[in-house]
PDB file of C-alpha atoms in Angstrom:
ATOM      1  CA  MET A  30      88.427-140.972  80.690  1.00 95.00           C
ATOM      2  CA  HIS A  31      85.255-139.371  79.772  1.00 97.00           C
ATOM      3  CA  LEU A  32      82.951-139.936  76.721  1.00 97.00           C
ATOM      4  CA  GLU A  33      80.988-136.977  76.446  1.00 97.00           C
ATOM      5  CA  PRO A  34      77.254-137.169  75.037  1.00 96.00           C
ATOM      6  CA  SER A  35      78.802-135.180  71.977  1.00 96.00           C
ATOM      7  CA  GLY A  36      80.559-138.300  71.007  1.00 97.00           C
ATOM      8  CA  TRP A  37      84.075-136.608  71.829  1.00 98.00           C
ATOM      9  CA  VAL A  38      86.361-138.130  74.613  1.00 98.00           C
ATOM     10  CA  ARG A  39      87.213-135.184  77.058  1.00 98.00           C
ATOM     11  CA  GLU A  40      90.744-136.128  77.531  1.00 97.00           C
ATOM     12  CA  ALA A  41      91.504-136.535  73.885  1.00 98.00           C
ATOM     13  CA  ARG A  42      93.167-133.744  71.653  1.00 98.00           C
ATOM     14  CA  GLN A  43      90.298-133.060  69.367  1.00 98.00           C
ATOM     15  CA  VAL A  44      91.281-132.512  65.572  1.00 98.00           C
ATOM     16  CA  PRO A  45      88.012-132.631  63.669  1.00 98.00           C
ATOM     17  CA  SER A  46      88.192-134.568  60.317  1.00 98.00           C
ATOM     18  CA  PRO A  47      85.900-133.796  57.388  1.00 98.00           C
ATOM     19  CA  ASN A  48      86.247-137.432  56.292  1.00 98.00           C
ATOM     20  CA  CYS A  49      83.012-138.743  57.983  1.00 97.00           C
ATOM     21  CA  ASP A  50      79.441-138.844  57.591  1.00 97.00           C
ATOM     22  CA  ALA A  51      76.370-140.003  59.610  1.00 95.00           C
ATOM     23  CA  ARG A  52      75.837-143.602  60.569  1.00 91.00           C
ATOM     24  CA  GLU A  53      72.816-144.967  58.788  1.00 82.00           C
ATOM     25  CA  HIS A  54      72.654-148.282  60.618  1.00 74.00           C
ATOM     26  CA  GLY A  55      72.694-147.713  64.313  1.00 73.00           C
ATOM     27  CA  ARG A  56      75.393-147.835  66.923  1.00 86.00           C
ATOM     28  CA  PRO A  57      79.148-149.262  66.570  1.00 95.00           C
ATOM     29  CA  GLU A  58      79.399-152.848  67.658  1.00 95.00           C
ATOM     30  CA  LEU A  59      82.896-153.522  66.582  1.00 96.00           C
ATOM     31  CA  LEU A  60      86.403-152.059  67.469  1.00 97.00           C
ATOM     32  CA  VAL A  61      88.904-152.161  64.783  1.00 98.00           C
ATOM     33  CA  ILE A  62      92.451-151.785  65.496  1.00 98.00           C
ATOM     34  CA  HIS A  63      94.983-150.304  62.854  1.00 98.00           C
ATOM     35  CA  ASN A  64      98.365-149.170  62.591  1.00 98.00           C
ATOM     36  CA  ILE A  65      99.870-146.159  60.550  1.00 98.00           C
ATOM     37  CA  SER A  66     103.087-144.138  60.360  1.00 97.00           C
ATOM     38  CA  LEU A  67     103.716-141.247  58.141  1.00 97.00           C
ATOM     39  CA  PRO A  68     106.106-140.967  56.528  1.00 96.00           C
ATOM     40  CA  PRO A  69     106.233-144.827  56.665  1.00 95.00           C
ATOM     41  CA  TYR A  70     108.156-146.128  59.570  1.00 95.00           C
ATOM     42  CA  ARG A  71     108.672-142.803  61.139  1.00 95.00           C
ATOM     43  CA  TYR A  72     106.960-141.516  64.235  1.00 97.00           C
ATOM     44  CA  GLY A  73     106.073-138.307  65.905  1.00 96.00           C
ATOM     45  CA  SER A  74     105.201-136.073  63.044  1.00 96.00           C
ATOM     46  CA  GLN A  75     101.794-134.303  62.322  1.00 97.00           C
ATOM     47  CA  ALA A  76     101.317-136.118  59.086  1.00 97.00           C
ATOM     48  CA  VAL A  77      98.866-138.580  60.249  1.00 97.00           C
ATOM     49  CA  GLU A  78      96.829-135.612  61.582  1.00 97.00           C
ATOM     50  CA  GLN A  79      97.174-133.916  58.236  1.00 97.00           C
ATOM     51  CA  LEU A  80      96.113-136.889  56.394  1.00 97.00           C
ATOM     52  CA  PHE A  81      92.879-137.001  58.159  1.00 98.00           C
ATOM     53  CA  THR A  82      92.228-133.470  57.844  1.00 98.00           C
ATOM     54  CA  ASN A  83      93.124-133.235  54.103  1.00 97.00           C
ATOM     55  CA  SER A  84      96.016-131.024  54.616  1.00 96.00           C
ATOM     56  CA  LEU A  85      99.029-133.209  53.934  1.00 95.00           C
ATOM     57  CA  ASN A  86     101.641-131.357  51.843  1.00 95.00           C
ATOM     58  CA  PRO A  87     102.651-133.793  48.893  1.00 95.00           C
ATOM     59  CA  ASP A  88     105.971-131.901  48.750  1.00 95.00           C
ATOM     60  CA  GLU A  89     107.108-132.736  52.395  1.00 95.00           C
ATOM     61  CA  ASP A  90     107.904-136.577  51.470  1.00 96.00           C
ATOM     62  CA  PRO A  91     107.683-138.425  48.203  1.00 96.00           C
ATOM     63  CA  PHE A  92     105.480-140.989  49.697  1.00 96.00           C
ATOM     64  CA  PHE A  93     102.980-138.060  50.487  1.00 96.00           C
ATOM     65  CA  ALA A  94     102.323-137.479  46.839  1.00 95.00           C
ATOM     66  CA  THR A  95     101.119-141.059  46.422  1.00 96.00           C
ATOM     67  CA  ILE A  96      98.340-140.814  49.019  1.00 95.00           C
ATOM     68  CA  ARG A  97      97.442-137.070  48.778  1.00 90.00           C
ATOM     69  CA  GLN A  98      94.152-137.987  46.956  1.00 93.00           C
ATOM     70  CA  LEU A  99      93.021-140.295  49.881  1.00 95.00           C
ATOM     71  CA  ARG A 100      90.026-139.034  51.913  1.00 96.00           C
ATOM     72  CA  VAL A 101      90.347-141.142  55.118  1.00 97.00           C
ATOM     73  CA  SER A 102      89.906-140.862  58.847  1.00 97.00           C
ATOM     74  CA  SER A 103      89.616-142.883  61.975  1.00 98.00           C
ATOM     75  CA  HIS A 104      88.015-142.056  65.447  1.00 98.00           C
ATOM     76  CA  PHE A 105      91.058-142.256  67.277  1.00 98.00           C
ATOM     77  CA  PHE A 106      94.917-142.225  67.049  1.00 98.00           C
ATOM     78  CA  ILE A 107      97.109-143.345  69.764  1.00 98.00           C
ATOM     79  CA  ARG A 108     100.684-141.793  69.571  1.00 98.00           C
ATOM     80  CA  ARG A 109     103.694-143.699  70.776  1.00 98.00           C
ATOM     81  CA  SER A 110     103.630-141.417  73.812  1.00 98.00           C
ATOM     82  CA  GLY A 111     100.090-142.696  74.718  1.00 98.00           C
ATOM     83  CA  GLN A 112      98.655-139.265  73.677  1.00 98.00           C
ATOM     84  CA  LEU A 113      94.986-139.828  72.333  1.00 98.00           C
ATOM     85  CA  VAL A 114      93.806-137.735  69.395  1.00 98.00           C
ATOM     86  CA  GLN A 115      90.286-137.786  68.320  1.00 98.00           C
ATOM     87  CA  PHE A 116      89.067-137.015  64.930  1.00 98.00           C
ATOM     88  CA  VAL A 117      85.502-138.234  64.544  1.00 98.00           C
ATOM     89  CA  PRO A 118      82.817-138.466  67.094  1.00 98.00           C
ATOM     90  CA  VAL A 119      81.662-142.066  68.038  1.00 98.00           C
ATOM     91  CA  GLN A 120      78.317-141.422  66.753  1.00 96.00           C
ATOM     92  CA  ALA A 121      79.528-140.658  63.335  1.00 97.00           C
ATOM     93  CA  ARG A 122      80.894-143.059  60.667  1.00 97.00           C
ATOM     94  CA  ALA A 123      84.884-142.408  60.079  1.00 98.00           C
ATOM     95  CA  TRP A 124      86.412-143.755  56.868  1.00 96.00           C
ATOM     96  CA  HIS A 125      88.950-146.044  58.175  1.00 97.00           C
ATOM     97  CA  ALA A 126      88.055-149.585  56.996  1.00 95.00           C
ATOM     98  CA  GLY A 127      87.441-149.329  53.216  1.00 93.00           C
ATOM     99  CA  VAL A 128      86.211-152.288  51.505  1.00 94.00           C
ATOM    100  CA  SER A 129      85.636-154.739  54.478  1.00 96.00           C
ATOM    101  CA  SER A 130      83.656-157.549  55.979  1.00 95.00           C
ATOM    102  CA  TRP A 131      83.008-158.975  59.574  1.00 95.00           C
ATOM    103  CA  GLN A 132      81.022-162.056  60.082  1.00 93.00           C
ATOM    104  CA  GLY A 133      79.401-161.785  56.738  1.00 93.00           C
ATOM    105  CA  ARG A 134      78.547-158.082  57.158  1.00 92.00           C
ATOM    106  CA  GLU A 135      79.846-155.616  54.620  1.00 93.00           C
ATOM    107  CA  ARG A 136      80.971-152.129  54.934  1.00 93.00           C
ATOM    108  CA  CYS A 137      82.482-152.273  58.370  1.00 95.00           C
ATOM    109  CA  ASN A 138      82.663-148.573  58.664  1.00 95.00           C
ATOM    110  CA  ASP A 139      78.889-148.456  59.197  1.00 95.00           C
ATOM    111  CA  PHE A 140      79.161-150.305  62.593  1.00 96.00           C
ATOM    112  CA  SER A 141      82.613-149.832  63.951  1.00 97.00           C
ATOM    113  CA  ILE A 142      85.132-147.664  65.846  1.00 98.00           C
ATOM    114  CA  GLY A 143      88.415-147.195  64.179  1.00 98.00           C
ATOM    115  CA  VAL A 144      91.496-146.882  66.510  1.00 98.00           C
ATOM    116  CA  GLU A 145      94.969-146.201  64.703  1.00 98.00           C
ATOM    117  CA  MET A 146      98.020-146.918  66.641  1.00 98.00           C
ATOM    118  CA  GLU A 147     101.123-145.081  65.818  1.00 98.00           C
ATOM    119  CA  GLY A 148     103.265-147.903  64.395  1.00 98.00           C
ATOM    120  CA  CYS A 149     103.911-150.533  61.786  1.00 97.00           C
ATOM    121  CA  ASP A 150     103.954-154.209  61.014  1.00 95.00           C
ATOM    122  CA  PHE A 151     107.713-154.417  61.991  1.00 95.00           C
ATOM    123  CA  GLU A 152     108.110-153.538  65.594  1.00 96.00           C
ATOM    124  CA  PRO A 153     106.385-153.774  68.837  1.00 97.00           C
ATOM    125  CA  PHE A 154     103.893-150.906  70.040  1.00 98.00           C
ATOM    126  CA  ALA A 155     104.826-148.898  73.138  1.00 98.00           C
ATOM    127  CA  ASP A 156     103.610-149.629  76.575  1.00 98.00           C
ATOM    128  CA  ALA A 157     101.786-146.211  76.822  1.00 98.00           C
ATOM    129  CA  GLN A 158      99.804-147.085  73.824  1.00 98.00           C
ATOM    130  CA  TYR A 159      98.402-150.108  75.230  1.00 98.00           C
ATOM    131  CA  GLN A 160      97.618-148.399  78.557  1.00 98.00           C
ATOM    132  CA  MET A 161      95.753-145.690  76.531  1.00 98.00           C
ATOM    133  CA  LEU A 162      93.888-148.172  74.387  1.00 98.00           C
ATOM    134  CA  LEU A 163      92.836-150.141  77.395  1.00 97.00           C
ATOM    135  CA  ALA A 164      91.589-147.047  79.166  1.00 97.00           C
ATOM    136  CA  LEU A 165      89.693-146.057  75.917  1.00 98.00           C
ATOM    137  CA  VAL A 166      88.113-149.247  75.324  1.00 97.00           C
ATOM    138  CA  GLN A 167      86.968-149.486  78.962  1.00 95.00           C
ATOM    139  CA  GLU A 168      85.223-146.119  78.430  1.00 97.00           C
ATOM    140  CA  LEU A 169      83.751-146.857  75.120  1.00 97.00           C
ATOM    141  CA  ARG A 170      82.241-150.041  76.438  1.00 95.00           C
ATOM    142  CA  GLN A 171      80.343-148.229  79.337  1.00 95.00           C
ATOM    143  CA  HIS A 172      78.532-146.209  76.565  1.00 96.00           C
ATOM    144  CA  LEU A 173      78.454-148.107  73.282  1.00 96.00           C
ATOM    145  CA  PRO A 174      77.204-151.673  72.412  1.00 94.00           C
ATOM    146  CA  LEU A 175      80.746-152.972  71.471  1.00 96.00           C
ATOM    147  CA  GLN A 176      80.418-156.764  70.835  1.00 95.00           C
ATOM    148  CA  ALA A 177      84.058-157.487  69.411  1.00 96.00           C
ATOM    149  CA  MET A 178      87.478-156.328  68.641  1.00 96.00           C
ATOM    150  CA  THR A 179      89.517-157.046  65.599  1.00 96.00           C
ATOM    151  CA  GLY A 180      92.420-156.046  63.433  1.00 96.00           C
ATOM    152  CA  HIS A 181      92.106-154.272  59.983  1.00 97.00           C
ATOM    153  CA  GLU A 182      93.942-157.306  58.644  1.00 95.00           C
ATOM    154  CA  ASP A 183      90.780-159.474  59.690  1.00 95.00           C
ATOM    155  CA  ILE A 184      88.151-157.565  57.920  1.00 96.00           C
ATOM    156  CA  ALA A 185      90.120-156.822  54.943  1.00 94.00           C
ATOM    157  CA  PRO A 186      92.265-159.938  54.316  1.00 93.00           C
ATOM    158  CA  GLY A 187      94.808-159.830  51.531  1.00 91.00           C
ATOM    159  CA  ARG A 188      94.335-156.079  51.335  1.00 93.00           C
ATOM    160  CA  LYS A 189      95.458-154.984  54.789  1.00 93.00           C
ATOM    161  CA  THR A 190      98.164-156.183  57.301  1.00 91.00           C
ATOM    162  CA  ASP A 191      97.670-154.058  60.306  1.00 95.00           C
ATOM    163  CA  PRO A 192      97.856-153.874  63.191  1.00 97.00           C
ATOM    164  CA  GLY A 193     100.429-156.628  62.307  1.00 96.00           C
ATOM    165  CA  PRO A 194     102.102-159.317  64.018  1.00 96.00           C
ATOM    166  CA  TYR A 195     103.719-157.101  66.797  1.00 97.00           C
ATOM    167  CA  PHE A 196     100.409-156.008  68.113  1.00 97.00           C
ATOM    168  CA  ASP A 197      99.947-157.900  71.436  1.00 97.00           C
ATOM    169  CA  TRP A 198      96.416-159.246  71.293  1.00 95.00           C
ATOM    170  CA  ALA A 199      96.868-161.664  74.177  1.00 94.00           C
ATOM    171  CA  ARG A 200      97.751-158.554  76.407  1.00 94.00           C
ATOM    172  CA  VAL A 201      94.690-156.729  75.248  1.00 95.00           C
ATOM    173  CA  ARG A 202      92.353-159.692  75.735  1.00 91.00           C
ATOM    174  CA  ARG A 203      93.582-160.120  79.334  1.00 92.00           C
ATOM    175  CA  GLU A 204      92.274-156.782  80.110  1.00 91.00           C
ATOM    176  CA  ILE A 205      89.390-156.530  77.887  1.00 89.00           C
ATOM    177  CA  ASP A 206      86.688-159.248  77.488  1.00 83.00           C
ATOM    178  CA  LEU A 207      85.618-158.473  73.739  1.00 81.00           C
ATOM    179  CA  PRO A 208      85.624-161.471  71.375  1.00 81.00           C
ATOM    180  CA  MET A 209      87.433-161.404  68.057  1.00 73.00           C
TER     181      MET A 209
END
Protein backbone atom coordinates (compact mmCIF):
# COMPACT_ATOMS: atom_id res chain seq x y z
CA MET A 1 0.00 0.00 0.00
CA HIS A 2 1.31 3.44 -0.93
CA LEU A 3 0.08 6.85 0.20
CA GLU A 4 1.06 9.30 -2.52
CA PRO A 5 2.11 12.91 -1.76
CA SER A 6 -1.22 13.92 -3.31
CA GLY A 7 -3.01 12.29 -0.36
CA TRP A 8 -4.45 9.46 -2.46
CA VAL A 9 -3.65 5.78 -1.84
CA ARG A 10 -2.30 4.34 -5.08
CA GLU A 11 -4.03 0.97 -4.68
CA ALA A 12 -7.46 2.42 -3.86
CA ARG A 13 -10.13 2.94 -6.46
CA GLN A 14 -10.43 6.71 -6.53
CA VAL A 15 -13.91 8.23 -6.62
CA PRO A 16 -13.49 11.94 -5.78
CA SER A 17 -16.26 13.39 -3.63
CA PRO A 18 -17.26 17.07 -3.76
CA ASN A 19 -18.21 16.77 -0.08
CA CYS A 20 -14.95 17.90 1.45
CA ASP A 21 -12.96 21.04 2.08
CA ALA A 22 -9.57 22.23 3.29
CA ARG A 23 -8.34 21.29 6.74
CA GLU A 24 -7.88 24.46 8.73
CA HIS A 25 -6.13 22.95 11.72
CA GLY A 26 -3.13 20.83 10.82
CA ARG A 27 -2.89 17.17 10.04
CA PRO A 28 -5.14 14.26 11.04
CA GLU A 29 -4.53 12.76 14.48
CA LEU A 30 -7.59 10.53 14.86
CA LEU A 31 -8.88 7.58 12.86
CA VAL A 32 -12.67 7.15 13.03
CA ILE A 33 -14.24 3.81 12.10
CA HIS A 34 -17.81 3.78 10.75
CA ASN A 35 -20.15 1.27 9.15
CA ILE A 36 -22.50 1.86 6.25
CA SER A 37 -24.76 -0.15 3.97
CA LEU A 38 -27.13 1.22 1.35
CA PRO A 39 -29.90 0.33 1.14
CA PRO A 40 -29.70 -0.52 4.84
CA TYR A 41 -28.42 -4.06 5.51
CA ARG A 42 -27.68 -4.75 1.83
CA TYR A 43 -24.17 -4.94 0.42
CA GLY A 44 -22.46 -4.68 -2.94
CA SER A 45 -24.38 -1.86 -4.57
CA GLN A 46 -22.95 1.42 -5.86
CA ALA A 47 -25.22 3.40 -3.51
CA VAL A 48 -22.50 4.37 -1.00
CA GLU A 49 -20.39 5.79 -3.80
CA GLN A 50 -23.44 7.57 -5.17
CA LEU A 51 -24.24 9.04 -1.74
CA PHE A 52 -20.70 10.35 -1.32
CA THR A 53 -20.75 11.88 -4.82
CA ASN A 54 -24.24 13.41 -4.55
CA SER A 55 -25.59 11.16 -7.31
CA LEU A 56 -27.90 8.87 -5.32
CA ASN A 57 -31.18 8.30 -7.17
CA PRO A 58 -34.05 8.74 -4.67
CA ASP A 59 -36.33 6.63 -6.90
CA GLU A 60 -34.18 3.48 -6.58
CA ASP A 61 -35.16 2.76 -2.97
CA PRO A 62 -37.61 4.40 -0.55
CA PHE A 63 -34.80 4.93 1.96
CA PHE A 64 -32.80 6.94 -0.57
CA ALA A 65 -35.51 9.61 -0.67
CA THR A 66 -35.00 10.18 3.07
CA ILE A 67 -31.25 10.82 2.71
CA ARG A 68 -30.97 12.49 -0.68
CA GLN A 69 -30.33 15.92 0.86
CA LEU A 70 -27.26 14.71 2.76
CA ARG A 71 -23.86 16.02 1.74
CA VAL A 72 -21.46 13.56 3.34
CA SER A 73 -18.25 11.74 2.54
CA SER A 74 -15.50 9.70 4.09
CA HIS A 75 -11.86 9.36 3.20
CA PHE A 76 -12.11 5.60 2.68
CA PHE A 77 -14.70 2.87 2.17
CA ILE A 78 -13.79 -0.80 2.61
CA ARG A 79 -16.18 -3.18 0.86
CA ARG A 80 -16.98 -6.66 2.19
CA SER A 81 -14.57 -8.06 -0.42
CA GLY A 82 -11.74 -5.93 1.00
CA GLN A 83 -11.73 -3.54 -1.96
CA LEU A 84 -10.57 -0.07 -0.92
CA VAL A 85 -12.33 2.98 -2.34
CA GLN A 86 -11.06 6.49 -1.60
CA PHE A 87 -13.23 9.61 -1.87
CA VAL A 88 -11.15 12.37 -0.27
CA PRO A 89 -7.36 12.87 -0.07
CA VAL A 90 -6.04 12.58 3.48
CA GLN A 91 -4.94 16.24 3.56
CA ALA A 92 -8.55 17.38 3.02
CA ARG A 93 -11.42 17.32 5.49
CA ALA A 94 -14.07 14.72 4.69
CA TRP A 95 -17.57 15.22 6.08
CA HIS A 96 -18.01 11.97 8.01
CA ALA A 97 -18.25 12.71 11.73
CA GLY A 98 -20.92 15.41 11.97
CA VAL A 99 -21.48 16.88 15.42
CA SER A 100 -18.73 15.18 17.37
CA SER A 101 -16.21 15.46 20.18
CA TRP A 102 -13.06 13.55 21.12
CA GLN A 103 -11.12 14.21 24.33
CA GLY A 104 -12.82 17.57 24.68
CA ARG A 105 -12.14 18.65 21.10
CA GLU A 106 -15.19 19.46 19.02
CA ARG A 107 -15.56 19.05 15.22
CA CYS A 108 -13.71 15.80 14.72
CA ASN A 109 -13.77 16.21 10.93
CA ASP A 110 -11.12 18.89 11.41
CA PHE A 111 -8.51 16.43 12.69
CA SER A 112 -9.60 12.95 11.66
CA ILE A 113 -9.57 10.37 8.89
CA GLY A 114 -12.89 8.59 8.29
CA VAL A 115 -12.97 4.93 7.30
CA GLU A 116 -16.34 3.40 6.39
CA MET A 117 -16.65 -0.37 6.63
CA GLU A 118 -19.40 -1.89 4.48
CA GLY A 119 -21.61 -3.40 7.13
CA CYS A 120 -24.11 -2.75 9.87
CA ASP A 121 -24.52 -2.98 13.63
CA PHE A 122 -26.04 -6.47 13.44
CA GLU A 123 -23.46 -8.79 11.88
CA PRO A 124 -19.71 -9.37 11.81
CA PHE A 125 -17.44 -7.74 9.28
CA ALA A 126 -15.54 -9.83 6.73
CA ASP A 127 -11.97 -10.98 7.25
CA ALA A 128 -10.96 -9.27 4.00
CA GLN A 129 -12.16 -5.95 5.45
CA TYR A 130 -9.98 -6.30 8.53
CA GLN A 131 -6.98 -7.23 6.40
CA MET A 132 -7.48 -4.11 4.26
CA LEU A 133 -8.08 -1.90 7.29
CA LEU A 134 -4.87 -3.10 8.93
CA ALA A 135 -2.83 -2.53 5.76
CA LEU A 136 -4.36 0.93 5.32
CA VAL A 137 -3.72 2.02 8.89
CA GLN A 138 -0.15 0.77 8.79
CA GLU A 139 0.48 2.90 5.69
CA LEU A 140 -1.29 5.96 7.06
CA ARG A 141 0.71 5.80 10.30
CA GLN A 142 3.93 6.06 8.32
CA HIS A 143 2.87 9.43 6.90
CA LEU A 144 0.37 10.98 9.31
CA PRO A 145 0.58 11.87 13.01
CA LEU A 146 -2.24 9.51 13.99
CA GLN A 147 -2.49 9.28 17.77
CA ALA A 148 -5.70 7.32 18.31
CA MET A 149 -8.44 5.25 16.73
CA THR A 150 -12.09 5.22 17.77
CA GLY A 151 -15.60 4.49 16.57
CA HIS A 152 -18.20 6.95 15.38
CA GLU A 153 -20.28 5.84 18.37
CA ASP A 154 -17.55 7.14 20.70
CA ILE A 155 -17.30 10.63 19.21
CA ALA A 156 -21.07 11.06 18.72
CA PRO A 157 -22.59 9.06 21.61
CA GLY A 158 -26.36 8.88 21.65
CA ARG A 159 -26.45 9.99 18.01
CA LYS A 160 -24.46 7.22 16.31
CA THR A 161 -23.95 3.51 17.00
CA ASP A 162 -21.34 2.51 14.42
CA PRO A 163 -19.22 0.60 13.87
CA GLY A 164 -21.33 -1.38 16.32
CA PRO A 165 -20.90 -4.36 18.63
CA TYR A 166 -19.69 -6.72 15.91
CA PHE A 167 -16.61 -4.68 15.06
CA ASP A 168 -13.66 -6.66 16.45
CA TRP A 169 -11.70 -3.96 18.30
CA ALA A 170 -9.54 -6.59 20.04
CA ARG A 171 -8.37 -7.98 16.69
CA VAL A 172 -7.54 -4.53 15.34
CA ARG A 173 -5.74 -3.46 18.53
CA ARG A 174 -3.57 -6.62 18.49
CA GLU A 175 -2.22 -5.49 15.12
CA ILE A 176 -2.27 -1.71 15.50
CA ASP A 177 -0.93 0.08 18.53
CA LEU A 178 -3.21 3.13 18.55
CA PRO A 179 -5.01 4.02 21.77
CA MET A 180 -8.72 4.60 21.81
